[in-house]
Amino acid sequence: MIRLTKQQARQFLLLKHGLVGEHQYDGKSGVMEFTRQVGCIQYDPIDICGKNAELVLQSRIRGFSKNMLEELVYQDRLLMDYPDKNLAIIPVEDWPYFERYRQAARQHAESYPQMETLTRQVRSYIQQVGPVSSNELNALQLEGDFTWRSAIHWSSGNNVSRSVLEQMYSTGELVIHHKKGTRKYYDLAEKHIRADVLHAPEPLLNELDHHKWRVLRRIGAVGLLWNRASDAWLNIWGLKTEQRNRAFHELLLEDRIVAVEVEQMKERLYCRTEDVPMIERILQNPELQSRCELIAPLDNLMWDRKLIYALFEFDYKWEIYTPALKRKFGYYVLPLLYGDRFIGRAEIIVERKSGRLVVKRVWYEKDMQSTEELVAVVKECFERFAIFNHCETILIEGKD
């Protein structure tokens, strides 16, 4: 059992995420190192001031630029789009661990008698012309009249072209070749994933072993998690309370996770055993350089917002789906981190035509006092964020 103060727990989380002290990650190799240690980065296509995965990386990777992620996913093929914690970006080598979901998608296709013929047509077309989007595929005038729903994520509809492409993606026959905005172009997986990875058998056939792998992966993705209902467990098939309890029990017996007690918190938290050296470093009271960073709305660190409130006393809600009149803050608001605490939040938009970063509003936490130091570090954070977004000027409209 490890015992921590709340401050020590916060410092461990931020050190693990590379959000405090000198940058641990640098360039494209840093993107790979970080992604492998968290397992996946949640993807979201909305681009107000950078897409979610880009926002996650800009706060951690020294010198990060958006083209680095684009290259790693669509040119180097070291990362890939794939459902994990909802839509996500994962290392390609993790492909075999999700074979059970592709198998479920293959069985799911039996519910749509027309799908086999459509799949043959589309396969032949892609072999001839290369990567294709559903819009381009419409020219084939595929015949079909059915409403399709994905077996592995929430895509659905009665557009035949899109349905067959998404179905082939679900079974693993296709991968996303590239994107133009939110439009996806698909190509044959065998062209872009090494054969030994593409055709590797699933490593964990037993459901309990699979649940243990995924629970351990999510604990590693956040850093500290409790054994309770949480958005951090989203999209793990069959993981209900009973299965989660058993996975935690087995992982503890195998010494793959360690229980952590945090002062003033009733529920125990857990970390991966391999992350204990970082906790030991925090227990030595190191002097860690404070950084000011804008954090992504769907950042790994923010997956369990009740945990964030318990440790940081920061109440955050992504209000993008909240009706405008009911929003407390704004449409796309980013948490603002400084040192080992969240000092506020900011609503930022990028005016791409004018090359201007507009900070519409900054809301500081009630106990934050405006000092020269605070103003300077926040200003420097916005300047770095402007460079990340290729903006030449910054306009700060208001603050509270």
mmCIF file of C-alpha atoms in Angstrom:
data_model
loop_
_atom_site.group_PDB
_atom_site.id
_atom_site.type_symbol
_atom_site.label_atom_id
_atom_site.label_comp_id
_atom_site.label_asym_id
_atom_site.label_seq_id
_atom_site.Cartn_x
_atom_site.Cartn_y
_atom_site.Cartn_z
ATOM 1 C CA MET A 1 0.000 0.000 0.000
ATOM 2 C CA ILE A 2 1.286 3.434 -0.974
ATOM 3 C CA ARG A 3 0.129 6.509 0.958
ATOM 4 C CA LEU A 4 0.188 9.946 -0.624
ATOM 5 C CA THR A 5 -0.955 13.440 0.141
ATOM 6 C CA LYS A 6 -3.242 15.019 -2.424
ATOM 7 C CA GLN A 7 -0.400 17.185 -3.620
ATOM 8 C CA GLN A 8 1.849 14.155 -4.077
ATOM 9 C CA ALA A 9 -0.915 12.356 -5.998
ATOM 10 C CA ARG A 10 -1.314 15.396 -8.257
ATOM 11 C CA GLN A 11 2.422 15.648 -8.818
ATOM 12 C CA PHE A 12 2.661 11.965 -9.706
ATOM 13 C CA LEU A 13 -0.161 12.255 -12.239
ATOM 14 C CA LEU A 14 1.369 15.304 -13.879
ATOM 15 C CA LEU A 15 4.855 13.792 -13.912
ATOM 16 C CA LYS A 16 3.502 10.619 -15.518
ATOM 17 C CA HIS A 17 1.742 12.694 -18.160
ATOM 18 C CA GLY A 18 4.800 14.810 -18.862
ATOM 19 C CA LEU A 19 2.997 17.971 -17.771
ATOM 20 C CA VAL A 20 5.375 19.141 -15.062
ATOM 21 C CA GLY A 21 9.131 19.626 -14.985
ATOM 22 C CA GLU A 22 11.305 19.641 -18.078
ATOM 23 C CA HIS A 23 9.671 18.139 -21.177
ATOM 24 C CA GLN A 24 10.090 14.349 -21.162
ATOM 25 C CA TYR A 25 9.020 13.917 -24.783
ATOM 26 C CA ASP A 26 10.500 15.437 -27.903
ATOM 27 C CA GLY A 27 9.461 15.340 -31.563
ATOM 28 C CA LYS A 28 7.968 12.355 -33.387
ATOM 29 C CA SER A 29 9.836 9.844 -31.242
ATOM 30 C CA GLY A 30 8.317 11.556 -28.212
ATOM 31 C CA VAL A 31 4.832 11.222 -29.707
ATOM 32 C CA MET A 32 5.400 7.479 -30.072
ATOM 33 C CA GLU A 33 6.851 7.107 -26.583
ATOM 34 C CA PHE A 34 3.946 8.943 -24.975
ATOM 35 C CA THR A 35 1.274 7.125 -27.008
ATOM 36 C CA ARG A 36 2.745 3.742 -26.163
ATOM 37 C CA GLN A 37 2.806 4.466 -22.445
ATOM 38 C CA VAL A 38 -0.837 5.657 -22.359
ATOM 39 C CA GLY A 39 -2.088 3.081 -24.885
ATOM 40 C CA CYS A 40 -4.378 5.387 -26.808
ATOM 41 C CA ILE A 41 -5.276 9.035 -27.326
ATOM 42 C CA GLN A 42 -8.944 9.813 -27.826
ATOM 43 C CA TYR A 43 -9.808 11.221 -31.230
ATOM 44 C CA ASP A 44 -12.442 13.852 -31.937
ATOM 45 C CA PRO A 45 -12.833 15.576 -35.329
ATOM 46 C CA ILE A 46 -13.948 18.973 -33.995
ATOM 47 C CA ASP A 47 -11.274 21.542 -34.754
ATOM 48 C CA ILE A 48 -11.814 24.880 -33.025
ATOM 49 C CA CYS A 49 -8.192 25.392 -32.011
ATOM 50 C CA GLY A 50 -6.768 21.966 -32.853
ATOM 51 C CA LYS A 51 -8.305 18.481 -32.785
ATOM 52 C CA ASN A 52 -8.373 16.691 -29.438
ATOM 53 C CA ALA A 53 -5.449 14.328 -30.137
ATOM 54 C CA GLU A 54 -3.349 17.258 -31.346
ATOM 55 C CA LEU A 55 -4.228 19.224 -28.210
ATOM 56 C CA VAL A 56 -3.180 16.288 -26.024
ATOM 57 C CA LEU A 57 0.217 16.136 -27.705
ATOM 58 C CA GLN A 58 0.922 19.882 -27.911
ATOM 59 C CA SER A 59 0.834 20.064 -24.104
ATOM 60 C CA ARG A 60 3.446 17.323 -23.688
ATOM 61 C CA ILE A 61 5.720 17.081 -26.723
ATOM 62 C CA ARG A 62 8.481 19.620 -27.131
ATOM 63 C CA GLY A 63 8.281 21.126 -30.613
ATOM 64 C CA PHE A 64 5.088 19.285 -31.521
ATOM 65 C CA SER A 65 3.450 20.223 -34.799
ATOM 66 C CA LYS A 66 0.238 18.838 -36.289
ATOM 67 C CA ASN A 67 2.017 17.307 -39.265
ATOM 68 C CA MET A 68 3.976 15.021 -36.887
ATOM 69 C CA LEU A 69 0.811 13.161 -35.948
ATOM 70 C CA GLU A 70 -0.398 13.164 -39.545
ATOM 71 C CA GLU A 71 2.867 11.556 -40.667
ATOM 72 C CA LEU A 72 2.914 8.945 -37.896
ATOM 73 C CA VAL A 73 -0.648 7.839 -38.672
ATOM 74 C CA TYR A 74 -0.853 8.093 -42.462
ATOM 75 C CA GLN A 75 2.729 7.902 -43.756
ATOM 76 C CA ASP A 76 4.931 6.103 -41.230
ATOM 77 C CA ARG A 77 2.008 3.863 -40.224
ATOM 78 C CA LEU A 78 3.298 3.535 -36.672
ATOM 79 C CA LEU A 79 -0.005 4.811 -35.277
ATOM 80 C CA MET A 80 -3.524 4.210 -36.546
ATOM 81 C CA ASP A 81 -7.143 5.275 -36.142
ATOM 82 C CA TYR A 82 -9.017 2.601 -34.216
ATOM 83 C CA PRO A 83 -11.818 2.323 -31.625
ATOM 84 C CA ASP A 84 -10.346 1.947 -28.143
ATOM 85 C CA LYS A 85 -11.493 4.560 -25.638
ATOM 86 C CA ASN A 86 -14.187 5.487 -28.155
ATOM 87 C CA LEU A 87 -12.575 6.680 -31.407
ATOM 88 C CA ALA A 88 -8.859 6.795 -30.749
ATOM 89 C CA ILE A 89 -5.318 6.717 -32.061
ATOM 90 C CA ILE A 90 -3.346 3.632 -31.033
ATOM 91 C CA PRO A 91 0.057 2.083 -31.825
ATOM 92 C CA VAL A 92 -0.226 -0.281 -34.796
ATOM 93 C CA GLU A 93 1.385 -3.104 -32.808
ATOM 94 C CA ASP A 94 -1.725 -3.228 -30.572
ATOM 95 C CA TRP A 95 -3.902 -4.328 -33.521
ATOM 96 C CA PRO A 96 -3.956 -8.066 -32.550
ATOM 97 C CA TYR A 97 -5.470 -7.334 -29.118
ATOM 98 C CA PHE A 98 -8.692 -6.092 -30.744
ATOM 99 C CA GLU A 99 -9.295 -9.134 -32.963
ATOM 100 C CA ARG A 100 -12.359 -10.189 -30.910
ATOM 101 C CA TYR A 101 -14.116 -6.997 -31.994
ATOM 102 C CA ARG A 102 -13.316 -7.566 -35.653
ATOM 103 C CA GLN A 103 -14.597 -11.137 -35.333
ATOM 104 C CA ALA A 104 -17.828 -9.783 -33.845
ATOM 105 C CA ALA A 105 -18.116 -7.437 -36.836
ATOM 106 C CA ARG A 106 -17.704 -10.366 -39.246
ATOM 107 C CA GLN A 107 -20.517 -12.210 -37.512
ATOM 108 C CA HIS A 108 -22.564 -9.019 -37.485
ATOM 109 C CA ALA A 109 -22.378 -8.882 -41.286
ATOM 110 C CA GLU A 110 -24.546 -12.010 -41.438
ATOM 111 C CA SER A 111 -27.473 -9.799 -40.394
ATOM 112 C CA TYR A 112 -27.188 -7.986 -43.735
ATOM 113 C CA PRO A 113 -27.561 -10.500 -46.620
ATOM 114 C CA GLN A 114 -26.604 -7.886 -49.224
ATOM 115 C CA MET A 115 -23.310 -7.061 -47.515
ATOM 116 C CA GLU A 116 -21.283 -9.925 -49.004
ATOM 117 C CA THR A 117 -21.989 -8.900 -52.611
ATOM 118 C CA LEU A 118 -21.414 -5.217 -51.806
ATOM 119 C CA THR A 119 -18.125 -6.037 -50.092
ATOM 120 C CA ARG A 120 -16.863 -7.903 -53.180
ATOM 121 C CA GLN A 121 -17.750 -4.932 -55.389
ATOM 122 C CA VAL A 122 -16.032 -2.410 -53.147
ATOM 123 C CA ARG A 123 -12.968 -4.604 -52.652
ATOM 124 C CA SER A 124 -12.553 -4.922 -56.415
ATOM 125 C CA TYR A 125 -13.022 -1.181 -56.897
ATOM 126 C CA ILE A 126 -10.393 -0.256 -54.265
ATOM 127 C CA GLN A 127 -7.940 -2.765 -55.747
ATOM 128 C CA GLN A 128 -8.307 -0.976 -59.071
ATOM 129 C CA VAL A 129 -8.440 2.704 -58.087
ATOM 130 C CA GLY A 130 -6.922 2.887 -54.598
ATOM 131 C CA PRO A 131 -8.158 4.785 -51.512
ATOM 132 C CA VAL A 132 -11.778 5.862 -51.682
ATOM 133 C CA SER A 133 -14.317 7.831 -49.658
ATOM 134 C CA SER A 134 -18.033 7.138 -49.441
ATOM 135 C CA ASN A 135 -18.731 10.170 -51.639
ATOM 136 C CA GLU A 136 -16.596 8.790 -54.467
ATOM 137 C CA LEU A 137 -18.055 5.353 -53.995
ATOM 138 C CA ASN A 138 -21.539 6.750 -54.621
ATOM 139 C CA ALA A 139 -20.603 6.886 -58.321
ATOM 140 C CA LEU A 140 -20.731 3.081 -58.365
ATOM 141 C CA GLN A 141 -24.445 3.300 -57.566
ATOM 142 C CA LEU A 142 -24.282 0.354 -55.206
ATOM 143 C CA GLU A 143 -27.648 -1.323 -54.902
ATOM 144 C CA GLY A 144 -28.996 -1.817 -51.421
ATOM 145 C CA ASP A 145 -31.828 -0.776 -49.153
ATOM 146 C CA PHE A 146 -31.058 -1.346 -45.505
ATOM 147 C CA THR A 147 -30.205 0.538 -42.339
ATOM 148 C CA TRP A 148 -26.834 -0.588 -41.051
ATOM 149 C CA ARG A 149 -25.298 -0.231 -37.598
ATOM 150 C CA SER A 150 -21.640 -0.847 -36.734
ATOM 151 C CA ALA A 151 -20.775 -3.712 -34.421
ATOM 152 C CA ILE A 152 -17.743 -2.000 -32.875
ATOM 153 C CA HIS A 153 -18.692 1.685 -32.622
ATOM 154 C CA TRP A 154 -21.661 3.997 -33.088
ATOM 155 C CA SER A 155 -21.616 4.587 -36.840
ATOM 156 C CA SER A 156 -24.947 3.850 -38.490
ATOM 157 C CA GLY A 157 -27.296 4.931 -41.255
ATOM 158 C CA ASN A 158 -28.850 3.974 -44.581
ATOM 159 C CA ASN A 159 -26.150 5.360 -46.892
ATOM 160 C CA VAL A 160 -25.053 2.153 -48.632
ATOM 161 C CA SER A 161 -21.597 3.389 -49.684
ATOM 162 C CA ARG A 162 -20.713 4.587 -46.217
ATOM 163 C CA SER A 163 -22.178 1.472 -44.577
ATOM 164 C CA VAL A 164 -20.136 -1.002 -46.620
ATOM 165 C CA LEU A 165 -16.907 0.978 -46.098
ATOM 166 C CA GLU A 166 -17.511 1.217 -42.348
ATOM 167 C CA GLN A 167 -18.389 -2.482 -42.197
ATOM 168 C CA MET A 168 -15.155 -3.435 -43.980
ATOM 169 C CA TYR A 169 -13.286 -1.115 -41.607
ATOM 170 C CA SER A 170 -14.985 -2.819 -38.648
ATOM 171 C CA THR A 171 -13.878 -6.263 -39.821
ATOM 172 C CA GLY A 172 -10.310 -5.079 -40.367
ATOM 173 C CA GLU A 173 -10.282 -5.491 -44.133
ATOM 174 C CA LEU A 174 -9.922 -1.727 -44.576
ATOM 175 C CA VAL A 175 -8.041 0.949 -42.671
ATOM 176 C CA ILE A 176 -8.338 4.701 -42.874
ATOM 177 C CA HIS A 177 -5.805 5.755 -45.478
ATOM 178 C CA HIS A 178 -6.099 9.493 -44.809
ATOM 179 C CA LYS A 179 -8.620 12.193 -44.004
ATOM 180 C CA LYS A 180 -9.584 15.447 -45.652
ATOM 181 C CA GLY A 181 -11.269 17.417 -42.918
ATOM 182 C CA THR A 182 -13.787 14.972 -41.484
ATOM 183 C CA ARG A 183 -14.016 12.889 -44.688
ATOM 184 C CA LYS A 184 -12.344 9.477 -44.395
ATOM 185 C CA TYR A 185 -10.607 7.673 -47.252
ATOM 186 C CA TYR A 186 -10.238 3.898 -46.937
ATOM 187 C CA ASP A 187 -7.731 1.469 -48.365
ATOM 188 C CA LEU A 188 -6.956 -2.226 -47.995
ATOM 189 C CA ALA A 189 -5.369 -2.958 -44.615
ATOM 190 C CA GLU A 190 -2.907 -5.401 -46.162
ATOM 191 C CA LYS A 191 -1.192 -2.493 -47.931
ATOM 192 C CA HIS A 192 -0.472 -0.605 -44.722
ATOM 193 C CA ILE A 193 -0.125 -3.074 -41.844
ATOM 194 C CA ARG A 194 2.716 -5.588 -41.760
ATOM 195 C CA ALA A 195 1.480 -9.111 -42.440
ATOM 196 C CA ASP A 196 2.819 -10.472 -39.152
ATOM 197 C CA VAL A 197 0.765 -7.856 -37.267
ATOM 198 C CA LEU A 198 -2.285 -7.887 -39.537
ATOM 199 C CA HIS A 199 -2.711 -11.667 -39.339
ATOM 200 C CA ALA A 200 -1.429 -12.208 -35.795
ATOM 201 C CA PRO A 201 -3.770 -14.312 -33.650
ATOM 202 C CA GLU A 202 -5.440 -12.623 -30.728
ATOM 203 C CA PRO A 203 -2.977 -12.881 -27.806
ATOM 204 C CA LEU A 204 -5.653 -13.099 -25.089
ATOM 205 C CA LEU A 205 -8.494 -15.461 -25.952
ATOM 206 C CA ASN A 206 -9.840 -15.684 -22.396
ATOM 207 C CA GLU A 207 -12.290 -12.860 -21.653
ATOM 208 C CA LEU A 208 -10.882 -12.301 -18.163
ATOM 209 C CA ASP A 209 -7.361 -11.950 -19.554
ATOM 210 C CA HIS A 210 -8.658 -9.487 -22.138
ATOM 211 C CA HIS A 211 -10.447 -7.456 -19.461
ATOM 212 C CA LYS A 212 -7.304 -7.418 -17.336
ATOM 213 C CA TRP A 213 -5.282 -6.138 -20.284
ATOM 214 C CA ARG A 214 -7.753 -3.379 -21.000
ATOM 215 C CA VAL A 215 -8.208 -2.361 -17.348
ATOM 216 C CA LEU A 216 -4.443 -2.210 -16.891
ATOM 217 C CA ARG A 217 -4.192 -0.195 -20.106
ATOM 218 C CA ARG A 218 -6.776 2.335 -18.885
ATOM 219 C CA ILE A 219 -5.114 2.670 -15.493
ATOM 220 C CA GLY A 220 -1.883 3.395 -17.346
ATOM 221 C CA ALA A 221 -3.673 5.852 -19.637
ATOM 222 C CA VAL A 222 -4.874 7.977 -16.711
ATOM 223 C CA GLY A 223 -2.176 7.204 -14.140
ATOM 224 C CA LEU A 224 -4.388 6.712 -11.102
ATOM 225 C CA LEU A 225 -7.876 5.198 -11.175
ATOM 226 C CA TRP A 226 -10.351 3.829 -8.694
ATOM 227 C CA ASN A 227 -12.404 0.655 -9.026
ATOM 228 C CA ARG A 228 -15.755 2.320 -9.657
ATOM 229 C CA ALA A 229 -17.944 3.358 -12.545
ATOM 230 C CA SER A 230 -16.099 5.865 -14.693
ATOM 231 C CA ASP A 231 -15.936 7.236 -18.214
ATOM 232 C CA ALA A 232 -12.379 5.897 -18.182
ATOM 233 C CA TRP A 233 -13.820 2.411 -18.836
ATOM 234 C CA LEU A 234 -15.857 3.401 -21.904
ATOM 235 C CA ASN A 235 -16.019 0.951 -24.825
ATOM 236 C CA ILE A 236 -14.667 -2.104 -23.022
ATOM 237 C CA TRP A 237 -17.165 -4.778 -24.000
ATOM 238 C CA GLY A 238 -18.650 -6.801 -21.161
ATOM 239 C CA LEU A 239 -16.844 -4.899 -18.414
ATOM 240 C CA LYS A 240 -19.545 -4.482 -15.818
ATOM 241 C CA THR A 241 -19.041 -4.174 -12.072
ATOM 242 C CA GLU A 242 -18.513 -7.905 -11.532
ATOM 243 C CA GLN A 243 -15.981 -8.227 -14.330
ATOM 244 C CA ARG A 244 -14.165 -5.047 -13.305
ATOM 245 C CA ASN A 245 -13.926 -6.241 -9.675
ATOM 246 C CA ARG A 246 -12.458 -9.548 -10.807
ATOM 247 C CA ALA A 247 -9.961 -7.847 -13.114
ATOM 248 C CA PHE A 248 -8.759 -5.597 -10.294
ATOM 249 C CA HIS A 249 -8.525 -8.572 -7.917
ATOM 250 C CA GLU A 250 -6.447 -10.606 -10.361
ATOM 251 C CA LEU A 251 -4.172 -7.676 -11.254
ATOM 252 C CA LEU A 252 -3.478 -7.085 -7.560
ATOM 253 C CA LEU A 253 -2.694 -10.774 -6.988
ATOM 254 C CA GLU A 254 -0.327 -10.721 -9.960
ATOM 255 C CA ASP A 255 1.362 -7.574 -8.591
ATOM 256 C CA ARG A 256 0.634 -5.679 -11.798
ATOM 257 C CA ILE A 257 -1.158 -2.857 -9.984
ATOM 258 C CA VAL A 258 -0.611 -1.255 -6.583
ATOM 259 C CA ALA A 259 -3.192 0.235 -4.219
ATOM 260 C CA VAL A 260 -2.728 3.908 -3.341
ATOM 261 C CA GLU A 261 -4.344 5.691 -0.393
ATOM 262 C CA VAL A 262 -4.658 9.451 -0.734
ATOM 263 C CA GLU A 263 -5.340 11.682 2.257
ATOM 264 C CA GLN A 264 -8.973 12.753 2.720
ATOM 265 C CA MET A 265 -10.175 10.299 0.082
ATOM 266 C CA LYS A 266 -12.312 7.346 1.144
ATOM 267 C CA GLU A 267 -11.796 5.261 -1.977
ATOM 268 C CA ARG A 268 -8.503 3.693 -2.868
ATOM 269 C CA LEU A 269 -6.802 4.482 -6.114
ATOM 270 C CA TYR A 270 -4.583 2.184 -8.157
ATOM 271 C CA CYS A 271 -1.540 2.642 -10.352
ATOM 272 C CA ARG A 272 0.474 0.282 -12.513
ATOM 273 C CA THR A 273 3.363 -1.383 -10.716
ATOM 274 C CA GLU A 274 5.715 -0.176 -13.431
ATOM 275 C CA ASP A 275 4.809 3.426 -12.539
ATOM 276 C CA VAL A 276 5.774 3.076 -8.858
ATOM 277 C CA PRO A 277 9.321 4.455 -9.451
ATOM 278 C CA MET A 278 7.703 7.755 -10.456
ATOM 279 C CA ILE A 279 5.773 7.803 -7.186
ATOM 280 C CA GLU A 280 9.006 7.079 -5.320
ATOM 281 C CA ARG A 281 10.574 10.044 -7.073
ATOM 282 C CA ILE A 282 7.701 12.279 -5.928
ATOM 283 C CA LEU A 283 8.100 11.028 -2.351
ATOM 284 C CA GLN A 284 11.647 12.416 -2.401
ATOM 285 C CA ASN A 285 10.159 15.928 -2.754
ATOM 286 C CA PRO A 286 11.961 16.916 -5.948
ATOM 287 C CA GLU A 287 11.877 20.473 -7.224
ATOM 288 C CA LEU A 288 9.821 20.240 -10.385
ATOM 289 C CA GLN A 289 9.708 23.125 -12.802
ATOM 290 C CA SER A 290 6.176 24.491 -13.141
ATOM 291 C CA ARG A 291 4.702 24.665 -16.628
ATOM 292 C CA CYS A 292 1.580 26.376 -17.876
ATOM 293 C CA GLU A 293 -0.318 24.269 -20.404
ATOM 294 C CA LEU A 294 -3.708 24.213 -22.098
ATOM 295 C CA ILE A 295 -5.255 20.764 -21.681
ATOM 296 C CA ALA A 296 -7.481 18.983 -24.211
ATOM 297 C CA PRO A 297 -11.176 18.509 -23.289
ATOM 298 C CA LEU A 298 -10.874 14.722 -23.817
ATOM 299 C CA ASP A 299 -7.315 14.490 -22.500
ATOM 300 C CA ASN A 300 -6.358 11.166 -20.884
ATOM 301 C CA LEU A 301 -5.814 13.068 -17.643
ATOM 302 C CA MET A 302 -9.446 14.279 -17.754
ATOM 303 C CA TRP A 303 -11.134 10.929 -18.487
ATOM 304 C CA ASP A 304 -12.487 10.674 -14.927
ATOM 305 C CA ARG A 305 -13.644 14.179 -14.039
ATOM 306 C CA LYS A 306 -14.880 13.136 -10.601
ATOM 307 C CA LEU A 307 -11.332 12.012 -9.846
ATOM 308 C CA ILE A 308 -9.988 15.330 -11.139
ATOM 309 C CA TYR A 309 -12.358 17.150 -8.791
ATOM 310 C CA ALA A 310 -11.348 14.945 -5.850
ATOM 311 C CA LEU A 311 -7.613 15.515 -6.413
ATOM 312 C CA PHE A 312 -7.465 19.016 -7.925
ATOM 313 C CA GLU A 313 -10.765 20.536 -6.716
ATOM 314 C CA PHE A 314 -11.357 21.510 -10.334
ATOM 315 C CA ASP A 315 -14.890 21.057 -11.645
ATOM 316 C CA TYR A 316 -14.725 20.636 -15.414
ATOM 317 C CA LYS A 317 -17.443 19.834 -17.900
ATOM 318 C CA TRP A 318 -17.045 19.834 -21.658
ATOM 319 C CA GLU A 319 -20.052 21.944 -22.612
ATOM 320 C CA ILE A 320 -19.937 21.430 -26.350
ATOM 321 C CA TYR A 321 -23.186 19.430 -26.251
ATOM 322 C CA THR A 322 -24.829 21.655 -23.645
ATOM 323 C CA PRO A 323 -27.452 24.062 -25.062
ATOM 324 C CA ALA A 324 -25.957 27.554 -25.336
ATOM 325 C CA LEU A 325 -28.307 29.099 -22.772
ATOM 326 C CA LYS A 326 -27.376 26.451 -20.205
ATOM 327 C CA ARG A 327 -23.595 26.726 -20.584
ATOM 328 C CA LYS A 328 -21.710 27.986 -17.562
ATOM 329 C CA PHE A 329 -18.605 28.795 -19.580
ATOM 330 C CA GLY A 330 -18.409 28.234 -23.333
ATOM 331 C CA TYR A 331 -18.692 25.969 -26.368
ATOM 332 C CA TYR A 332 -15.083 24.739 -26.515
ATOM 333 C CA VAL A 333 -13.255 25.526 -23.287
ATOM 334 C CA LEU A 334 -9.803 24.180 -22.372
ATOM 335 C CA PRO A 335 -8.585 23.637 -18.797
ATOM 336 C CA LEU A 336 -5.580 25.795 -17.929
ATOM 337 C CA LEU A 337 -2.891 24.041 -15.882
ATOM 338 C CA TYR A 338 -0.051 25.716 -14.004
ATOM 339 C CA GLY A 339 2.278 23.809 -11.732
ATOM 340 C CA ASP A 340 0.303 21.142 -9.900
ATOM 341 C CA ARG A 341 -3.116 22.764 -10.116
ATOM 342 C CA PHE A 342 -5.727 23.908 -12.577
ATOM 343 C CA ILE A 343 -5.796 27.684 -12.377
ATOM 344 C CA GLY A 344 -8.748 28.213 -14.703
ATOM 345 C CA ARG A 345 -10.042 27.628 -18.192
ATOM 346 C CA ALA A 346 -10.016 29.438 -21.516
ATOM 347 C CA GLU A 347 -12.219 29.605 -24.573
ATOM 348 C CA ILE A 348 -10.000 29.920 -27.632
ATOM 349 C CA ILE A 349 -10.782 29.950 -31.332
ATOM 350 C CA VAL A 350 -8.500 30.097 -34.352
ATOM 351 C CA GLU A 351 -9.353 32.488 -37.161
ATOM 352 C CA ARG A 352 -7.519 30.634 -39.900
ATOM 353 C CA LYS A 353 -8.017 33.130 -42.708
ATOM 354 C CA SER A 354 -6.532 35.989 -40.694
ATOM 355 C CA GLY A 355 -3.993 33.816 -38.875
ATOM 356 C CA ARG A 356 -5.218 35.062 -35.504
ATOM 357 C CA LEU A 357 -5.647 33.251 -32.203
ATOM 358 C CA VAL A 358 -8.596 34.711 -30.318
ATOM 359 C CA VAL A 359 -8.779 34.125 -26.570
ATOM 360 C CA LYS A 360 -12.456 34.886 -26.154
ATOM 361 C CA ARG A 361 -12.397 34.602 -22.406
ATOM 362 C CA VAL A 362 -10.327 33.320 -19.504
ATOM 363 C CA TRP A 363 -12.030 32.224 -16.296
ATOM 364 C CA TYR A 364 -9.637 31.948 -13.350
ATOM 365 C CA GLU A 365 -10.471 29.873 -10.307
ATOM 366 C CA LYS A 366 -11.870 31.958 -7.441
ATOM 367 C CA ASP A 367 -8.786 31.686 -5.235
ATOM 368 C CA MET A 368 -6.374 32.725 -7.979
ATOM 369 C CA GLN A 369 -4.780 36.123 -7.577
ATOM 370 C CA SER A 370 -3.555 37.966 -10.638
ATOM 371 C CA THR A 371 0.172 38.517 -10.238
ATOM 372 C CA GLU A 372 2.868 39.584 -12.686
ATOM 373 C CA GLU A 373 4.203 36.030 -12.680
ATOM 374 C CA LEU A 374 0.785 34.538 -13.440
ATOM 375 C CA VAL A 375 0.087 37.021 -16.233
ATOM 376 C CA ALA A 376 3.501 36.312 -17.756
ATOM 377 C CA VAL A 377 3.247 32.495 -17.728
ATOM 378 C CA VAL A 378 -0.288 32.504 -19.136
ATOM 379 C CA LYS A 379 0.756 34.941 -21.855
ATOM 380 C CA GLU A 380 3.698 32.708 -22.769
ATOM 381 C CA CYS A 381 1.356 29.688 -22.854
ATOM 382 C CA PHE A 382 -0.958 31.458 -25.301
ATOM 383 C CA GLU A 383 2.014 32.451 -27.437
ATOM 384 C CA ARG A 384 3.146 28.836 -27.731
ATOM 385 C CA PHE A 385 -0.427 27.825 -28.488
ATOM 386 C CA ALA A 386 -0.566 30.413 -31.271
ATOM 387 C CA ILE A 387 2.597 28.959 -32.831
ATOM 388 C CA PHE A 388 1.087 25.463 -32.600
ATOM 389 C CA ASN A 389 -1.948 26.779 -34.515
ATOM 390 C CA HIS A 390 0.156 28.704 -37.083
ATOM 391 C CA CYS A 391 -1.246 32.029 -35.854
ATOM 392 C CA GLU A 392 0.812 35.180 -36.150
ATOM 393 C CA THR A 393 -1.254 37.368 -33.823
ATOM 394 C CA ILE A 394 -3.167 36.922 -30.564
ATOM 395 C CA LEU A 395 -6.282 38.777 -29.434
ATOM 396 C CA ILE A 396 -7.322 38.456 -25.780
ATOM 397 C CA GLU A 397 -10.895 39.661 -25.478
ATOM 398 C CA GLY A 398 -11.742 39.186 -21.812
ATOM 399 C CA LYS A 399 -11.066 37.488 -18.499
ATOM 400 C CA ASP A 400 -12.709 36.925 -15.127
#
